[in-house]
Short mmCIF file of C-alpha atoms in Angstrom, two decimals:
data_model
loop_
_atom_site.label_atom_id
_atom_site.label_comp_id
_atom_site.label_asym_id
_atom_site.label_seq_id
_atom_site.Cartn_x
_atom_site.Cartn_y
_atom_site.Cartn_z
CA MET A 1 18.01 7.37 37.44
CA ASN A 2 14.51 8.05 37.99
CA LEU A 3 12.29 10.07 35.43
CA SER A 4 10.98 12.67 37.77
CA THR A 5 9.08 16.20 37.40
CA TYR A 6 11.07 19.16 37.65
CA LYS A 7 10.09 22.71 39.03
CA THR A 8 11.83 25.45 36.68
CA ALA A 9 13.05 28.80 37.93
CA SER A 10 9.77 30.26 36.70
CA GLY A 11 7.91 28.00 38.98
CA PHE A 12 6.54 25.59 35.98
CA LEU A 13 6.39 21.92 36.89
CA LEU A 14 7.64 19.85 33.98
CA PRO A 15 6.20 16.45 33.62
CA SER A 16 8.52 13.51 34.18
CA ILE A 17 8.53 12.46 30.20
CA HIS A 18 10.63 15.80 30.02
CA SER A 19 13.48 14.15 31.60
CA ALA A 20 13.39 11.08 29.30
CA PRO A 21 16.21 11.75 26.60
CA PRO A 22 14.19 10.28 23.58
CA PHE A 23 11.28 12.70 24.17
CA PHE A 24 13.35 15.32 22.53
CA THR A 25 13.95 13.20 19.11
CA GLN A 26 11.44 12.97 16.52
CA GLN A 27 10.28 9.46 16.46
CA PRO A 28 10.36 7.41 13.15
CA ASN A 29 7.40 5.26 14.42
CA THR A 30 4.29 7.37 13.60
CA ALA A 31 2.20 6.12 16.49
CA THR A 32 4.98 6.67 18.95
CA GLN A 33 5.48 10.29 17.57
CA ALA A 34 1.59 11.00 17.66
CA GLY A 35 1.91 10.35 21.54
CA PHE A 36 4.75 12.50 21.79
CA THR A 37 3.21 15.44 19.68
CA GLU A 38 0.24 15.11 21.93
CA GLN A 39 2.50 15.59 25.09
CA TRP A 40 4.51 18.37 23.57
CA THR A 41 1.33 20.05 22.65
CA ARG A 42 0.05 20.01 26.18
CA LEU A 43 3.33 21.17 27.56
CA LEU A 44 3.82 24.04 25.21
CA LEU A 45 0.24 25.28 25.92
CA ALA A 46 0.62 24.84 29.55
CA TYR A 47 3.97 26.75 29.81
CA ALA A 48 2.63 29.55 27.42
CA ARG A 49 -0.50 30.03 29.75
CA HIS A 50 1.90 29.80 32.96
CA ARG A 51 4.38 32.61 31.25
CA ARG A 52 1.53 34.31 29.18
CA LEU A 53 3.49 33.80 26.10
CA PHE A 54 1.66 34.13 22.94
CA THR A 55 4.22 33.50 20.24
CA LEU A 56 6.53 30.51 19.34
CA ARG A 57 9.01 30.52 16.80
CA LEU A 58 11.47 27.88 15.35
CA GLU A 59 13.99 30.47 16.28
CA ASP A 60 13.44 29.73 19.79
CA ALA A 61 14.64 26.13 19.27
CA GLU A 62 17.62 27.11 17.30
CA VAL A 63 19.02 29.81 19.53
CA PRO A 64 19.33 29.63 23.17
CA GLY A 65 18.69 32.38 25.48
CA GLY A 66 14.99 33.06 24.69
CA GLU A 67 11.98 32.86 26.78
CA TRP A 68 11.30 29.38 25.85
CA ASP A 69 14.38 27.68 27.26
CA GLU A 70 12.98 26.22 30.23
CA VAL A 71 10.81 23.85 27.91
CA LEU A 72 12.60 23.48 24.68
CA ARG A 73 15.83 22.61 26.47
CA ASN A 74 16.76 20.32 29.35
CA PRO A 75 20.25 20.89 30.19
CA ARG A 76 20.11 18.43 33.07
CA ILE A 77 20.11 15.64 30.38
CA ASN A 78 21.85 17.59 27.68
CA ARG A 79 18.93 17.44 25.33
CA ARG A 80 17.14 19.96 23.24
CA LEU A 81 13.83 19.77 21.10
CA MET A 82 15.34 19.90 17.46
CA PRO A 83 14.01 22.73 15.16
CA ASN A 84 12.64 20.21 12.72
CA HIS A 85 10.78 18.20 15.68
CA LEU A 86 9.34 21.43 16.84
CA ALA A 87 8.15 22.35 13.27
CA HIS A 88 6.24 18.99 13.28
CA VAL A 89 4.56 19.59 16.57
CA LEU A 90 3.56 23.25 15.39
CA ASP A 91 2.24 21.90 12.26
CA VAL A 92 -0.10 19.36 14.03
CA MET A 93 -1.08 21.92 16.48
CA VAL A 94 -2.18 24.36 13.59
CA SER A 95 -4.13 21.63 11.96
CA LYS A 96 -6.03 21.00 15.37
CA ASP A 97 -6.85 24.71 15.76
CA LEU A 98 -4.57 25.00 18.71
CA ALA A 99 -2.32 27.56 17.13
CA VAL A 100 -2.24 29.49 13.75
CA TYR A 101 0.71 30.65 11.66
CA GLU A 102 1.18 34.23 12.51
CA PRO A 103 1.83 36.17 10.19
CA ALA A 104 0.12 33.87 7.63
CA LYS A 105 2.07 32.30 4.58
CA GLN A 106 4.96 31.33 6.63
CA MET A 107 5.70 28.44 9.12
CA ARG A 108 8.21 29.36 11.34
CA ALA A 109 6.18 31.22 13.76
CA VAL A 110 2.86 30.64 15.48
CA LEU A 111 0.37 32.24 17.67
CA LEU A 112 -0.64 29.86 20.38
CA TYR A 113 -4.39 29.26 21.24
CA TRP A 114 -4.19 28.55 24.93
CA ARG A 115 -7.46 30.03 25.00
CA SER A 116 -9.66 29.65 21.76
CA PRO A 117 -10.87 32.89 20.24
CA ASP A 118 -14.40 31.88 21.82
CA GLU A 119 -12.70 31.81 25.29
CA TRP A 120 -10.92 35.15 24.78
CA ALA A 121 -14.35 36.71 23.64
CA ASP A 122 -15.82 35.63 27.04
CA VAL A 123 -12.79 36.99 29.00
CA LEU A 124 -12.85 40.17 27.03
CA HIS A 125 -16.46 40.93 27.50
CA GLU A 126 -16.21 39.93 31.36
CA TRP A 127 -13.34 42.36 31.70
CA ALA A 128 -15.48 45.16 30.00
CA THR A 129 -18.38 44.43 31.98
CA ASN A 130 -16.59 44.29 35.46
CA THR A 131 -14.53 47.44 34.72
CA GLY A 132 -17.59 49.28 33.93
CA GLN A 133 -16.64 49.96 30.19
CA LEU A 134 -19.73 48.83 28.47
CA ASN A 135 -21.00 51.38 25.80
CA THR A 136 -17.79 53.26 25.72
CA ILE A 137 -15.26 53.38 22.91
CA LEU A 138 -12.11 51.68 23.80
CA THR A 139 -8.85 51.62 21.85
CA PHE A 140 -7.01 48.16 21.42
CA TYR A 141 -4.32 49.90 23.27
CA GLU A 142 -6.49 50.53 26.21
CA ILE A 143 -7.52 46.81 26.22
CA SER A 144 -3.90 45.32 25.68
CA ASP A 145 -2.21 47.63 28.02
CA PRO A 146 -4.54 48.67 30.70
CA PRO A 147 -3.47 50.84 33.67
CA VAL A 148 -4.49 47.93 35.75
CA PRO A 149 -3.07 44.61 34.65
CA SER A 150 -5.77 42.31 33.59
CA ALA A 151 -6.37 38.98 31.95
CA LEU A 152 -5.93 40.66 28.57
CA SER A 153 -2.63 42.46 29.31
CA GLY A 154 -0.33 41.95 26.37
CA ILE A 155 -2.78 40.23 24.10
CA PRO A 156 -1.77 40.29 20.47
CA GLU A 157 -3.76 42.45 18.25
CA SER A 158 -4.69 39.59 15.99
CA LEU A 159 -6.18 37.56 18.92
CA LEU A 160 -7.96 40.55 20.05
CA ARG A 161 -9.47 41.13 16.73
CA GLY A 162 -10.58 37.65 16.54
CA ALA A 163 -12.30 37.69 19.99
CA ILE A 164 -14.09 41.08 18.89
CA ALA A 165 -15.27 39.26 15.79
CA VAL A 166 -16.93 36.60 17.92
CA LEU A 167 -18.50 39.14 20.19
CA ALA A 168 -19.85 41.17 17.17
CA LYS A 169 -21.56 38.00 15.74
CA SER A 170 -23.70 37.77 19.10
CA GLY A 171 -24.20 41.48 19.05
CA ARG A 172 -21.93 42.09 22.36
CA ALA A 173 -19.56 44.26 20.48
CA GLN A 174 -19.00 46.60 17.67
CA LEU A 175 -15.42 47.42 15.74
CA ILE A 176 -15.46 51.13 15.18
CA SER A 177 -12.95 53.21 13.20
CA ILE A 178 -11.29 55.90 14.97
CA SER A 179 -8.81 58.75 14.15
CA ASP A 180 -5.64 56.62 15.05
CA GLY A 181 -6.78 53.07 14.11
CA ASP A 182 -9.51 50.80 15.27
CA GLY A 183 -11.67 50.79 18.56
CA VAL A 184 -14.41 48.72 19.83
CA ARG A 185 -17.40 49.45 21.81
CA PHE A 186 -19.04 46.49 24.21
CA PHE A 187 -22.74 46.17 24.64
CA PRO A 188 -24.55 44.34 27.53
CA PRO A 189 -25.53 40.86 26.34
CA ARG A 190 -28.91 40.92 24.77
CA THR A 191 -31.86 39.44 26.95
CA LYS A 192 -33.88 37.15 25.01
CA MET B 1 -18.17 -84.57 43.80
CA HIS B 2 -19.46 -81.61 45.72
CA ARG B 3 -20.76 -78.94 43.23
CA LEU B 4 -21.82 -75.47 44.36
CA GLY B 5 -24.87 -75.97 46.01
CA GLY B 6 -25.11 -79.52 45.39
CA ALA B 7 -26.41 -81.30 42.31
CA GLY B 8 -29.68 -81.28 40.34
CA LEU B 9 -32.20 -78.72 39.18
CA ALA B 10 -33.11 -77.55 42.70
CA ALA B 11 -29.37 -76.61 43.10
CA LEU B 12 -29.28 -74.41 40.30
CA GLN B 13 -32.16 -72.62 41.46
CA ARG B 14 -30.74 -72.28 44.82
CA GLN B 15 -27.58 -70.85 43.26
CA GLN B 16 -29.45 -68.16 41.47
CA GLU B 17 -31.62 -67.22 44.39
CA SER B 18 -28.27 -66.69 46.47
CA LEU B 19 -26.75 -64.71 43.48
CA LYS B 20 -29.89 -62.61 43.65
CA SER B 21 -29.51 -61.89 47.24
CA PHE B 22 -25.80 -61.20 47.09
CA ASP B 23 -26.65 -58.59 44.30
CA ALA B 24 -29.33 -56.90 46.42
CA LEU B 25 -26.83 -56.83 49.38
CA SER B 26 -24.22 -55.19 47.21
CA ASN B 27 -26.73 -52.69 45.91
CA GLN B 28 -27.67 -51.83 49.51
CA LEU B 29 -24.09 -51.30 50.42
CA SER B 30 -23.11 -49.12 47.49
CA ASN B 31 -26.15 -47.16 48.05
CA ALA B 32 -25.06 -46.51 51.80
CA HIS B 33 -21.63 -45.51 50.51
CA VAL B 34 -22.98 -43.08 48.08
CA ASP B 35 -25.37 -41.68 50.50
CA ASN B 36 -22.58 -41.23 53.06
CA LEU B 37 -20.60 -39.62 50.43
CA HIS B 38 -23.35 -37.09 49.62
CA ALA B 39 -23.66 -36.27 53.30
CA GLN B 40 -19.86 -35.82 53.62
CA LEU B 41 -19.74 -33.45 50.44
CA ASP B 42 -22.87 -31.51 51.74
CA GLN B 43 -20.99 -31.20 55.10
CA PHE B 44 -17.83 -30.13 53.41
CA ARG B 45 -19.67 -27.64 50.91
CA ASN B 46 -21.59 -26.15 53.87
CA ALA B 47 -18.33 -25.64 55.94
CA LEU B 48 -16.66 -24.01 53.00
CA THR B 49 -19.65 -21.71 52.28
CA ARG B 50 -19.82 -20.80 55.86
CA PHE B 51 -16.20 -20.13 55.74
CA ALA B 52 -16.44 -18.17 52.55
CA THR B 53 -19.33 -16.08 53.44
CA HIS B 54 -17.80 -15.45 56.86
CA HIS B 55 -14.41 -14.41 55.50
CA ARG B 56 -15.63 -12.78 52.04
CA ALA B 57 -14.81 -9.18 53.16
CA ASP B 58 -11.42 -10.27 54.33
CA ILE B 59 -10.64 -12.36 51.14
CA ARG B 60 -11.53 -9.60 49.10
CA SER B 61 -9.67 -6.77 50.76
CA ASP B 62 -6.75 -8.27 52.48
CA PRO B 63 -4.14 -9.59 49.82
CA ARG B 64 -2.32 -11.82 52.46
CA PHE B 65 -5.58 -13.47 53.53
CA ARG B 66 -6.51 -14.05 49.94
CA HIS B 67 -3.06 -15.52 49.25
CA ALA B 68 -3.50 -17.99 52.13
CA PHE B 69 -7.13 -18.69 51.00
CA GLN B 70 -6.01 -19.48 47.49
CA GLN B 71 -3.21 -21.77 48.71
CA MET B 72 -5.78 -23.64 50.80
CA CYS B 73 -7.86 -24.04 47.72
CA ALA B 74 -5.26 -25.02 45.51
CA SER B 75 -4.17 -27.89 47.84
CA ILE B 76 -7.68 -29.41 47.97
CA GLY B 77 -8.06 -28.88 44.14
CA VAL B 78 -10.79 -26.06 43.94
CA ASP B 79 -10.63 -23.02 42.15
CA PRO B 80 -12.48 -20.14 43.85
CA LEU B 81 -11.49 -17.76 41.23
CA ALA B 82 -12.45 -19.98 38.28
CA GLY B 83 -15.12 -17.58 37.33
CA PRO B 84 -18.99 -17.83 37.11
CA ARG B 85 -18.75 -20.61 34.29
CA ARG B 86 -16.74 -23.14 36.29
CA GLY B 87 -17.21 -21.86 39.75
CA GLY B 88 -20.83 -22.70 40.24
CA TRP B 89 -22.07 -22.66 43.74
CA TRP B 90 -18.67 -21.87 44.91
CA GLU B 91 -18.43 -18.77 42.97
CA GLU B 92 -21.95 -17.72 44.08
CA ALA B 93 -21.01 -18.07 47.81
CA LEU B 94 -17.86 -15.95 47.31
CA GLY B 95 -18.57 -13.52 44.70
CA LEU B 96 -14.97 -13.64 43.87
CA GLY B 97 -15.65 -14.05 40.14
CA ASP B 98 -16.91 -10.58 40.00
CA TRP B 99 -13.87 -9.34 41.99
CA GLN B 100 -11.68 -11.13 39.33
CA SER B 101 -13.44 -9.86 36.35
CA GLU B 102 -13.35 -6.19 37.72
CA LEU B 103 -9.73 -6.64 38.23
CA GLY B 104 -9.22 -8.01 34.78
CA VAL B 105 -11.17 -4.99 33.23
CA GLN B 106 -8.91 -2.54 35.26
CA ILE B 107 -5.83 -4.23 33.82
CA VAL B 108 -6.98 -3.96 30.52
CA ASP B 109 -7.80 -0.29 30.94
CA VAL B 110 -4.14 0.60 32.16
CA CYS B 111 -2.60 -1.57 29.58
CA VAL B 112 -4.62 -0.15 26.55
CA SER B 113 -4.42 3.54 27.93
CA THR B 114 -0.57 3.18 28.49
CA ARG B 115 0.03 1.55 25.12
CA ASP B 116 0.87 4.73 22.96
CA ARG B 117 3.56 5.27 25.77
CA ASN B 118 5.00 1.77 25.86
CA GLY B 119 3.94 0.04 22.89
CA GLY B 120 2.14 -2.56 24.89
CA LEU B 121 4.74 -3.55 27.29
CA ILE B 122 4.69 -2.61 31.03
CA GLU B 123 6.59 -3.61 34.00
CA LEU B 124 4.38 -5.61 36.39
CA SER B 125 5.17 -3.36 39.29
CA GLU B 126 4.10 -0.51 37.32
CA LEU B 127 1.01 -2.01 36.32
CA VAL B 128 0.00 -2.88 39.84
CA ARG B 129 0.65 0.55 40.78
CA LEU B 130 -1.45 2.11 38.04
CA VAL B 131 -4.22 -0.53 38.85
CA SER B 132 -4.32 0.28 42.51
CA ARG B 133 -4.46 4.08 41.74
CA LEU B 134 -7.43 3.38 39.38
CA ARG B 135 -9.13 1.21 42.02
CA GLY B 136 -8.89 3.92 44.79
CA LEU B 137 -8.60 3.22 48.42
CA GLU B 138 -11.93 1.55 48.58
CA GLY B 139 -10.95 -1.21 46.11
CA GLY B 140 -8.51 -2.80 48.77
CA ALA B 141 -4.83 -3.40 48.18
CA ILE B 142 -3.95 -5.88 45.21
CA THR B 143 -0.67 -7.58 44.60
CA GLU B 144 1.43 -8.99 41.81
CA GLU B 145 0.05 -12.40 42.38
CA ASP B 146 -3.56 -11.08 42.00
CA VAL B 147 -2.68 -9.21 38.71
CA VAL B 148 -0.84 -12.42 37.30
CA ARG B 149 -3.89 -14.59 38.29
CA SER B 150 -6.13 -11.97 36.46
CA ILE B 151 -4.09 -12.09 33.25
CA GLN B 152 -4.11 -15.97 33.40
CA ALA B 153 -7.90 -15.60 33.36
CA LEU B 154 -7.78 -13.36 30.45
CA LYS B 155 -6.08 -15.76 28.48
CA PRO B 156 -9.14 -17.74 27.08
CA LEU B 157 -10.23 -14.41 25.45
CA GLY B 158 -7.32 -14.73 23.01
CA THR B 159 -6.23 -11.15 23.53
CA GLY B 160 -2.53 -11.89 23.79
CA TYR B 161 -2.11 -10.63 27.42
CA GLU B 162 1.09 -12.44 28.84
CA VAL B 163 3.38 -12.11 31.73
CA LEU B 164 7.01 -12.23 30.69
CA ASP B 165 9.38 -13.44 33.37
CA PHE B 166 13.02 -12.70 32.75
CA GLY B 167 14.02 -15.40 35.26
CA ASP B 168 16.36 -13.29 37.19
CA GLY B 169 13.87 -13.21 40.19
CA GLY B 170 13.22 -9.81 39.57
CA ARG B 171 11.52 -7.95 36.88
CA LYS B 172 8.40 -9.17 35.21
CA MET B 173 6.79 -7.54 32.36
CA VAL B 174 3.11 -7.58 30.94
CA ARG B 175 2.59 -7.80 27.17
CA SER B 176 -0.79 -6.53 26.08
CA VAL B 177 -0.43 -6.89 22.37
CA PRO B 178 -0.89 -10.22 20.57
CA LYS B 179 2.80 -10.27 19.17
CA GLU B 180 5.18 -12.92 19.83
CA LEU B 181 8.43 -11.51 21.33
CA ASN B 182 11.35 -13.42 19.89
CA GLU B 183 14.27 -14.67 21.84
CA ASP B 184 16.43 -11.52 20.86
CA GLN B 185 13.70 -8.97 21.90
CA MET B 186 13.67 -10.68 25.29
CA VAL B 187 17.38 -10.32 25.59
CA VAL B 188 17.00 -6.59 24.57
CA LEU B 189 14.40 -6.08 27.41
CA ALA B 190 16.24 -7.98 29.85
CA ILE B 191 19.25 -5.72 29.42
CA ALA B 192 17.13 -2.57 29.09
CA ALA B 193 15.73 -3.49 32.54
CA GLU B 194 19.28 -3.45 33.90
CA GLN B 195 20.12 -0.01 32.48
CA ASN B 196 17.10 1.75 33.41
CA GLY B 197 15.67 1.52 30.11
CA ARG B 198 18.60 2.43 27.81
CA VAL B 199 20.21 0.26 25.11
CA ASP B 200 22.58 0.69 22.19
CA GLU B 201 23.69 -1.35 19.31
CA ASP B 202 27.37 -1.40 20.39
CA PHE B 203 26.40 -2.78 23.86
CA LEU B 204 24.34 -5.50 22.31
CA VAL B 205 27.09 -6.43 20.04
CA ARG B 206 29.42 -6.72 22.93
CA ARG B 207 27.22 -8.20 25.53
CA ASN B 208 25.77 -11.12 23.47
CA ALA B 209 28.49 -11.51 20.74
CA TRP B 210 25.77 -10.54 18.23
CA THR B 211 26.76 -9.35 14.71
CA GLU B 212 25.79 -5.58 14.07
CA GLU B 213 23.15 -6.55 11.57
CA ARG B 214 21.57 -8.81 14.39
CA ALA B 215 21.52 -5.95 16.80
CA LYS B 216 20.19 -3.65 14.15
CA ALA B 217 17.62 -5.94 13.11
CA VAL B 218 16.01 -6.43 16.66
CA LEU B 219 16.15 -2.84 17.57
CA SER B 220 14.51 -1.71 14.11
CA ASN B 221 11.63 -4.26 14.65
CA MET B 222 11.18 -3.00 18.29
CA LEU B 223 11.23 0.76 17.03
CA LEU B 224 9.55 0.72 13.76
CA ARG B 225 7.27 -2.24 13.87
CA ASP B 226 6.31 -2.74 17.49
CA GLY B 227 6.61 0.65 18.96
CA THR B 228 8.12 -1.00 22.21
CA CYS B 229 11.22 1.34 22.11
CA TRP B 230 12.03 4.88 21.52
CA LEU B 231 14.82 6.49 19.62
CA ASP B 232 17.33 9.29 21.00
CA GLU B 233 19.62 10.85 18.69
CA GLN B 234 21.26 13.05 20.88
CA ASP B 235 23.13 10.36 22.91
CA GLY B 236 26.72 10.51 23.93
CA PRO B 237 29.12 13.21 24.95
CA ASN B 238 29.10 15.04 21.58
CA GLY B 239 25.16 14.76 21.69
CA MET B 240 25.20 12.94 18.19
CA GLY B 241 24.87 9.46 19.16
CA ARG B 242 21.88 7.11 18.72
CA ALA B 243 20.38 5.14 21.72
CA TYR B 244 17.24 3.16 22.30
CA TRP B 245 14.93 3.43 25.33
CA VAL B 246 12.48 0.90 26.21
CA PRO B 247 9.72 2.83 28.24
CA ALA B 248 8.58 -0.33 29.89
CA ALA B 249 12.02 -0.55 31.65
CA MET B 250 12.17 3.24 32.63
CA GLN B 251 11.62 4.24 36.05
CA TRP B 252 8.84 6.81 36.12
CA ASP B 253 8.31 8.76 39.22
CA ASP B 254 5.18 10.13 38.76
#
C-alpha cells in the first residue's frame, strides 16, 4: 500500500499524508503534532480557497454530509478527523491569525483567512476600480452578491467590514450609513 | 693465524679504510634507490593526476564510473574522497572533496528538513530520491553508495549520522539524530519495514515472544521520546484500535 495523492470529486488534490491513517489522530508527541497541525492548516486553507468556503465548524467533523467531508474524512482508509483534534488545529490557526472565532466568544466555529484582511482589501479595491464603481455608494449586498460573479461573491460581512476598515485607513474607502444598513464608497488611491 | 687484514697497526688502519669505503658505497646505493623510488612515485602521481583530470567530469557525473574508480583507488590504498585535509595533491587534482562536501550538505539538508515528519529516521532509498531532487539534473546521478560514503565522511563531525542495516539485504535506514537505537527499536523498525510502516503491540508480542510491557515500553519511547513513530487511534474493523506507524518505513508516492 503506497501513500499517494488523491483527486476528490470536487477536483481537489489531497496530499499523500491524507492517506496515512495516523494523520487523523491527535499525536501525544508535541513536535510530531506541531508538524501535523501545520499540514492540516495548509490543507484546510487550500481546500477552503478551492471551494470558496469561509466557515469551518466542529460540527463539520462530528456529522457527515457537510461540505468539508472530502477533507475531514477519508473513507478509503476509514479515518476521520476527530472533533477534538480539529479543535486543536483551529486553536493554533486562530493564534497564528489564519482564522478568527466567528462569532466571537465561542470556540466551535471559525472564519478562515485564506486571504488576510489586507489581501481582501486589495481584492475589493481592485474589483471596484475594474468595474468602474469608484466614488459611487455600494451596499454590502451589491458587493457580496454582484450580478456578475466576482472574487468577492459570497464574502461574509465581517470579512468585508475588515477589508473596508483597512481601505479606510489608507483613504481608499469610506463606510457610510444608508437607509437599510451600511454602505461603502471607494476612492482612487491617493497620489503622492 | 690470519686476522682480518693481517696483523699490526697498519692492518687496523687498512680495516678502517675499507669500512669507510663500504659505508660510502652503501650510501651511494641507497641514495640511488631513493632517487629511483622518487622517480617512480612521481611517475605514478603524474599518471594518476593525468587520469583524474582527464576523467574528472566522468567521475563526478557517472555513478558507475565513480564506483569503478573508487574500487581501483581502494585496491591501491588511496582515498580520493578523503577530503581536503587528507587528500592533499590528490584532492586538488580531482576536486572530489568539494563534490563530497556538497553531497554531505545536501544529505544534512534533507535529513533536517524531514525530521519533523520522520523523527530523524529515513529510508536510504527515500533519502537518495530526495537528495537527487534537490540536486536537480545538472548535479548528476548519485547512488546509495555515494550517500553512504558521504555519511561516513560526516562521522568525524560527531553529528550522529549513521546508516542502519537490517541485514536482510534489503532496507537500510539513515538515522540523523544522535540517539542510540537499542536492539528492541531495531526489531520494531525491521518489522515496520516489512509491514509498510504499521506495527501494533499484539504483533510485536506474538512475533518476538516479548512481554506486553516490553512491547509497550519500546513503542512508547519511539512515540513520545524520539518521535520516530506516529499513533493511530482509529485502527481495526471497529475503528477504535491503537496502531503505530513508522514514517521512515512508509512508502510515500509524492
